[in-house]
């Protein structure tokens, strides 16, 4: 009689095992738990049966999401308007606002034209058409990770080109 096959552990077992392991190491933060939840949602939406090794899938998925969030957070700096001086965002509109607006639009168009085609398409679909990264990935036949990379590259490029228009 052939040896009995090892029973395949359920994804939920691996989920609990990974969280316990990360908690013991003191590495569980709200971001890590969110990344794990996002990974599990993606796994369940895609069909758990198609995944050969759920533990490896969840571990890698969580790691990838944390790296992606870190890159996004470090690429973009946000400031609350309440934290800024009025000089940085004046309440009154300057007299030469129309001219400055036209220069701003021209600079943005030039910066967009300098981008590689896929970066430009991703930026426009996300920022102007309001599509999510997942929707863009699906419509362009790319991975979500690649869309995020194109978006990060586009934002950095545009920020660099538009620096002259920022208040000093």
PDB file of C-alpha atoms in Angstrom:
ATOM      1  CA  UNK A   1       0.000   0.000   0.000  1.00  0.00           C
ATOM      2  CA  UNK A   2       1.472   3.397  -0.954  1.00  0.00           C
ATOM      3  CA  UNK A   3       2.202   5.841   1.866  1.00  0.00           C
ATOM      4  CA  UNK A   4      -0.663   8.178   2.640  1.00  0.00           C
ATOM      5  CA  UNK A   5      -0.262  11.667   1.232  1.00  0.00           C
ATOM      6  CA  UNK A   6       0.307  14.392   3.773  1.00  0.00           C
ATOM      7  CA  UNK A   7      -2.861  16.351   4.328  1.00  0.00           C
ATOM      8  CA  UNK A   8      -2.566  19.802   2.793  1.00  0.00           C
ATOM      9  CA  UNK A   9      -2.823  22.494   5.436  1.00  0.00           C
ATOM     10  CA  UNK A  10      -5.581  25.025   4.977  1.00  0.00           C
ATOM     11  CA  UNK A  11      -4.647  28.645   4.206  1.00  0.00           C
ATOM     12  CA  UNK A  12      -6.229  29.721   7.480  1.00  0.00           C
ATOM     13  CA  UNK A  13      -3.729  27.577   9.390  1.00  0.00           C
ATOM     14  CA  UNK A  14      -0.864  29.344   7.594  1.00  0.00           C
ATOM     15  CA  UNK A  15      -2.465  32.732   8.223  1.00  0.00           C
ATOM     16  CA  UNK A  16      -2.542  32.102  11.981  1.00  0.00           C
ATOM     17  CA  UNK A  17       0.957  30.582  11.907  1.00  0.00           C
ATOM     18  CA  UNK A  18       2.470  33.589  10.093  1.00  0.00           C
ATOM     19  CA  UNK A  19       0.778  36.119  12.366  1.00  0.00           C
ATOM     20  CA  UNK A  20       1.986  34.228  15.439  1.00  0.00           C
ATOM     21  CA  UNK A  21       5.523  34.099  14.055  1.00  0.00           C
ATOM     22  CA  UNK A  22       5.558  37.834  13.268  1.00  0.00           C
ATOM     23  CA  UNK A  23       4.090  38.700  16.659  1.00  0.00           C
ATOM     24  CA  UNK A  24       6.808  36.712  18.430  1.00  0.00           C
ATOM     25  CA  UNK A  25       9.424  38.640  16.481  1.00  0.00           C
ATOM     26  CA  UNK A  26       7.772  41.938  17.440  1.00  0.00           C
ATOM     27  CA  UNK A  27       7.243  42.783  13.772  1.00  0.00           C
ATOM     28  CA  UNK A  28       3.450  43.045  13.616  1.00  0.00           C
ATOM     29  CA  UNK A  29       2.338  46.602  12.997  1.00  0.00           C
ATOM     30  CA  UNK A  30      -1.040  47.750  11.709  1.00  0.00           C
ATOM     31  CA  UNK A  31       0.511  48.054   8.231  1.00  0.00           C
ATOM     32  CA  UNK A  32       1.658  44.429   8.370  1.00  0.00           C
ATOM     33  CA  UNK A  33      -1.788  43.230   9.386  1.00  0.00           C
ATOM     34  CA  UNK A  34      -3.343  45.323   6.594  1.00  0.00           C
ATOM     35  CA  UNK A  35      -0.859  43.866   4.104  1.00  0.00           C
ATOM     36  CA  UNK A  36      -1.745  40.347   5.242  1.00  0.00           C
ATOM     37  CA  UNK A  37      -5.459  41.086   4.929  1.00  0.00           C
ATOM     38  CA  UNK A  38      -4.978  42.486   1.404  1.00  0.00           C
ATOM     39  CA  UNK A  39      -2.972  39.406   0.443  1.00  0.00           C
ATOM     40  CA  UNK A  40      -5.648  37.062   1.744  1.00  0.00           C
ATOM     41  CA  UNK A  41      -8.403  39.001  -0.051  1.00  0.00           C
ATOM     42  CA  UNK A  42      -6.435  38.757  -3.293  1.00  0.00           C
ATOM     43  CA  UNK A  43      -5.891  35.056  -2.704  1.00  0.00           C
ATOM     44  CA  UNK A  44      -9.582  34.418  -2.021  1.00  0.00           C
ATOM     45  CA  UNK A  45     -10.706  36.472  -5.018  1.00  0.00           C
ATOM     46  CA  UNK A  46      -8.297  34.593  -7.292  1.00  0.00           C
ATOM     47  CA  UNK A  47      -9.283  31.178  -5.995  1.00  0.00           C
ATOM     48  CA  UNK A  48      -7.369  29.459  -3.222  1.00  0.00           C
ATOM     49  CA  UNK A  49      -7.337  26.142  -5.102  1.00  0.00           C
ATOM     50  CA  UNK A  50      -5.025  27.527  -7.774  1.00  0.00           C
ATOM     51  CA  UNK A  51      -2.326  28.345  -5.212  1.00  0.00           C
ATOM     52  CA  UNK A  52       0.127  25.503  -4.694  1.00  0.00           C
ATOM     53  CA  UNK A  53       1.753  26.845  -1.508  1.00  0.00           C
ATOM     54  CA  UNK A  54      -0.584  29.207   0.432  1.00  0.00           C
ATOM     55  CA  UNK A  55       2.035  29.887   3.124  1.00  0.00           C
ATOM     56  CA  UNK A  56       4.627  31.058   0.603  1.00  0.00           C
ATOM     57  CA  UNK A  57       1.976  33.037  -1.279  1.00  0.00           C
ATOM     58  CA  UNK A  58       0.853  34.868   1.864  1.00  0.00           C
ATOM     59  CA  UNK A  59       4.402  35.505   3.061  1.00  0.00           C
ATOM     60  CA  UNK A  60       5.566  36.880  -0.302  1.00  0.00           C
ATOM     61  CA  UNK A  61       2.337  38.820  -0.870  1.00  0.00           C
ATOM     62  CA  UNK A  62       2.597  40.520   2.490  1.00  0.00           C
ATOM     63  CA  UNK A  63       6.253  41.350   1.922  1.00  0.00           C
ATOM     64  CA  UNK A  64       5.532  42.793  -1.525  1.00  0.00           C
ATOM     65  CA  UNK A  65       2.682  44.941  -0.226  1.00  0.00           C
ATOM     66  CA  UNK A  66       4.793  46.323   2.629  1.00  0.00           C
ATOM     67  CA  UNK A  67       7.599  47.205   0.211  1.00  0.00           C
ATOM     68  CA  UNK A  68       5.120  48.831  -2.156  1.00  0.00           C
ATOM     69  CA  UNK A  69       3.536  50.897   0.639  1.00  0.00           C
ATOM     70  CA  UNK A  70       6.959  51.948   1.888  1.00  0.00           C
ATOM     71  CA  UNK A  71       8.006  53.058  -1.605  1.00  0.00           C
ATOM     72  CA  UNK A  72       4.768  54.962  -2.032  1.00  0.00           C
ATOM     73  CA  UNK A  73       5.098  56.655   1.348  1.00  0.00           C
ATOM     74  CA  UNK A  74       8.704  57.697   0.734  1.00  0.00           C
ATOM     75  CA  UNK A  75       8.090  58.841  -2.841  1.00  0.00           C
ATOM     76  CA  UNK A  76       5.270  61.175  -1.897  1.00  0.00           C
ATOM     77  CA  UNK A  77       5.447  63.746   0.826  1.00  0.00           C
ATOM     78  CA  UNK A  78       2.178  65.181   2.076  1.00  0.00           C
ATOM     79  CA  UNK A  79       1.596  68.260   4.165  1.00  0.00           C
ATOM     80  CA  UNK A  80      -1.652  69.364   5.686  1.00  0.00           C
ATOM     81  CA  UNK A  81      -2.803  72.822   4.635  1.00  0.00           C
ATOM     82  CA  UNK A  82      -3.359  73.554   8.318  1.00  0.00           C
ATOM     83  CA  UNK A  83       0.350  72.965   8.957  1.00  0.00           C
ATOM     84  CA  UNK A  84       1.475  75.360   6.218  1.00  0.00           C
ATOM     85  CA  UNK A  85       1.980  79.110   6.487  1.00  0.00           C
ATOM     86  CA  UNK A  86      -0.382  81.326   4.499  1.00  0.00           C
ATOM     87  CA  UNK A  87       2.589  82.336   2.345  1.00  0.00           C
ATOM     88  CA  UNK A  88       2.724  78.738   1.106  1.00  0.00           C
ATOM     89  CA  UNK A  89      -0.980  78.710   0.209  1.00  0.00           C
ATOM     90  CA  UNK A  90      -2.309  82.293   0.138  1.00  0.00           C
ATOM     91  CA  UNK A  91      -6.028  82.918   0.537  1.00  0.00           C
ATOM     92  CA  UNK A  92      -6.074  85.789  -1.994  1.00  0.00           C
ATOM     93  CA  UNK A  93      -5.554  85.164  -5.719  1.00  0.00           C
ATOM     94  CA  UNK A  94      -2.611  87.148  -7.147  1.00  0.00           C
ATOM     95  CA  UNK A  95      -3.198  89.473 -10.119  1.00  0.00           C
ATOM     96  CA  UNK A  96      -0.917  87.473 -12.427  1.00  0.00           C
ATOM     97  CA  UNK A  97      -2.708  84.202 -11.657  1.00  0.00           C
ATOM     98  CA  UNK A  98      -3.864  83.665 -15.271  1.00  0.00           C
ATOM     99  CA  UNK A  99      -0.306  83.900 -16.609  1.00  0.00           C
ATOM    100  CA  UNK A 100       1.070  81.624 -13.912  1.00  0.00           C
ATOM    101  CA  UNK A 101      -1.699  79.115 -14.547  1.00  0.00           C
ATOM    102  CA  UNK A 102      -0.854  78.990 -18.269  1.00  0.00           C
ATOM    103  CA  UNK A 103       2.842  78.505 -17.444  1.00  0.00           C
ATOM    104  CA  UNK A 104       1.926  75.744 -15.021  1.00  0.00           C
ATOM    105  CA  UNK A 105      -0.209  73.963 -17.633  1.00  0.00           C
ATOM    106  CA  UNK A 106       2.530  74.300 -20.270  1.00  0.00           C
ATOM    107  CA  UNK A 107       5.127  72.890 -17.860  1.00  0.00           C
ATOM    108  CA  UNK A 108       2.865  69.986 -16.922  1.00  0.00           C
ATOM    109  CA  UNK A 109       2.195  69.166 -20.581  1.00  0.00           C
ATOM    110  CA  UNK A 110       5.937  69.255 -21.283  1.00  0.00           C
ATOM    111  CA  UNK A 111       6.687  67.021 -18.280  1.00  0.00           C
ATOM    112  CA  UNK A 112       4.038  64.527 -19.400  1.00  0.00           C
ATOM    113  CA  UNK A 113       5.438  64.516 -22.936  1.00  0.00           C
ATOM    114  CA  UNK A 114       8.909  63.636 -21.573  1.00  0.00           C
ATOM    115  CA  UNK A 115       7.599  60.503 -19.844  1.00  0.00           C
ATOM    116  CA  UNK A 116       7.803  57.089 -21.511  1.00  0.00           C
ATOM    117  CA  UNK A 117       4.472  56.142 -23.087  1.00  0.00           C
ATOM    118  CA  UNK A 118       3.380  53.591 -20.464  1.00  0.00           C
ATOM    119  CA  UNK A 119       4.261  55.920 -17.569  1.00  0.00           C
ATOM    120  CA  UNK A 120       2.275  58.720 -19.209  1.00  0.00           C
ATOM    121  CA  UNK A 121      -0.715  56.433 -19.860  1.00  0.00           C
ATOM    122  CA  UNK A 122      -0.731  55.151 -16.268  1.00  0.00           C
ATOM    123  CA  UNK A 123      -0.444  58.688 -14.857  1.00  0.00           C
ATOM    124  CA  UNK A 124      -3.304  59.997 -17.018  1.00  0.00           C
ATOM    125  CA  UNK A 125      -5.549  57.019 -16.295  1.00  0.00           C
ATOM    126  CA  UNK A 126      -4.956  57.340 -12.559  1.00  0.00           C
ATOM    127  CA  UNK A 127      -4.893  61.098 -12.025  1.00  0.00           C
ATOM    128  CA  UNK A 128      -7.198  62.363 -14.756  1.00  0.00           C
ATOM    129  CA  UNK A 129      -9.567  59.468 -15.387  1.00  0.00           C
ATOM    130  CA  UNK A 130      -9.683  58.368 -11.740  1.00  0.00           C
ATOM    131  CA  UNK A 131      -9.009  54.664 -12.330  1.00  0.00           C
ATOM    132  CA  UNK A 132      -7.517  52.515  -9.580  1.00  0.00           C
ATOM    133  CA  UNK A 133      -4.168  50.777 -10.016  1.00  0.00           C
ATOM    134  CA  UNK A 134      -5.985  47.453 -10.326  1.00  0.00           C
ATOM    135  CA  UNK A 135      -8.271  48.784 -13.068  1.00  0.00           C
ATOM    136  CA  UNK A 136      -5.307  50.253 -14.926  1.00  0.00           C
ATOM    137  CA  UNK A 137      -3.376  46.987 -14.640  1.00  0.00           C
ATOM    138  CA  UNK A 138      -6.311  45.055 -16.043  1.00  0.00           C
ATOM    139  CA  UNK A 139      -6.936  47.430 -18.956  1.00  0.00           C
ATOM    140  CA  UNK A 140      -3.246  47.654 -19.919  1.00  0.00           C
ATOM    141  CA  UNK A 141      -2.395  43.994 -19.326  1.00  0.00           C
ATOM    142  CA  UNK A 142       0.167  44.803 -16.624  1.00  0.00           C
ATOM    143  CA  UNK A 143       0.669  43.655 -13.065  1.00  0.00           C
ATOM    144  CA  UNK A 144      -0.530  45.963 -10.311  1.00  0.00           C
ATOM    145  CA  UNK A 145       3.054  46.197  -9.106  1.00  0.00           C
ATOM    146  CA  UNK A 146       4.198  47.449 -12.514  1.00  0.00           C
ATOM    147  CA  UNK A 147       1.420  50.061 -12.531  1.00  0.00           C
ATOM    148  CA  UNK A 148       2.587  51.258  -9.099  1.00  0.00           C
ATOM    149  CA  UNK A 149       6.175  51.489 -10.350  1.00  0.00           C
ATOM    150  CA  UNK A 150       5.109  53.461 -13.433  1.00  0.00           C
ATOM    151  CA  UNK A 151       3.033  55.762 -11.238  1.00  0.00           C
ATOM    152  CA  UNK A 152       5.896  56.353  -8.801  1.00  0.00           C
ATOM    153  CA  UNK A 153       8.295  57.073 -11.665  1.00  0.00           C
ATOM    154  CA  UNK A 154       5.780  59.484 -13.230  1.00  0.00           C
ATOM    155  CA  UNK A 155       5.144  61.351  -9.982  1.00  0.00           C
ATOM    156  CA  UNK A 156       8.852  61.746  -9.283  1.00  0.00           C
ATOM    157  CA  UNK A 157       9.488  63.036 -12.804  1.00  0.00           C
ATOM    158  CA  UNK A 158       6.577  65.481 -12.718  1.00  0.00           C
ATOM    159  CA  UNK A 159       7.497  66.714  -9.233  1.00  0.00           C
ATOM    160  CA  UNK A 160      11.046  67.352 -10.413  1.00  0.00           C
ATOM    161  CA  UNK A 161       9.887  69.232 -13.516  1.00  0.00           C
ATOM    162  CA  UNK A 162       7.278  71.249 -11.632  1.00  0.00           C
ATOM    163  CA  UNK A 163       9.632  72.243  -8.790  1.00  0.00           C
ATOM    164  CA  UNK A 164      10.071  75.754 -10.269  1.00  0.00           C
ATOM    165  CA  UNK A 165       6.337  76.367  -9.821  1.00  0.00           C
ATOM    166  CA  UNK A 166       6.310  75.454  -6.137  1.00  0.00           C
ATOM    167  CA  UNK A 167       6.259  78.266  -3.608  1.00  0.00           C
ATOM    168  CA  UNK A 168       9.735  79.013  -2.270  1.00  0.00           C
TER     169      UNK A 168
END
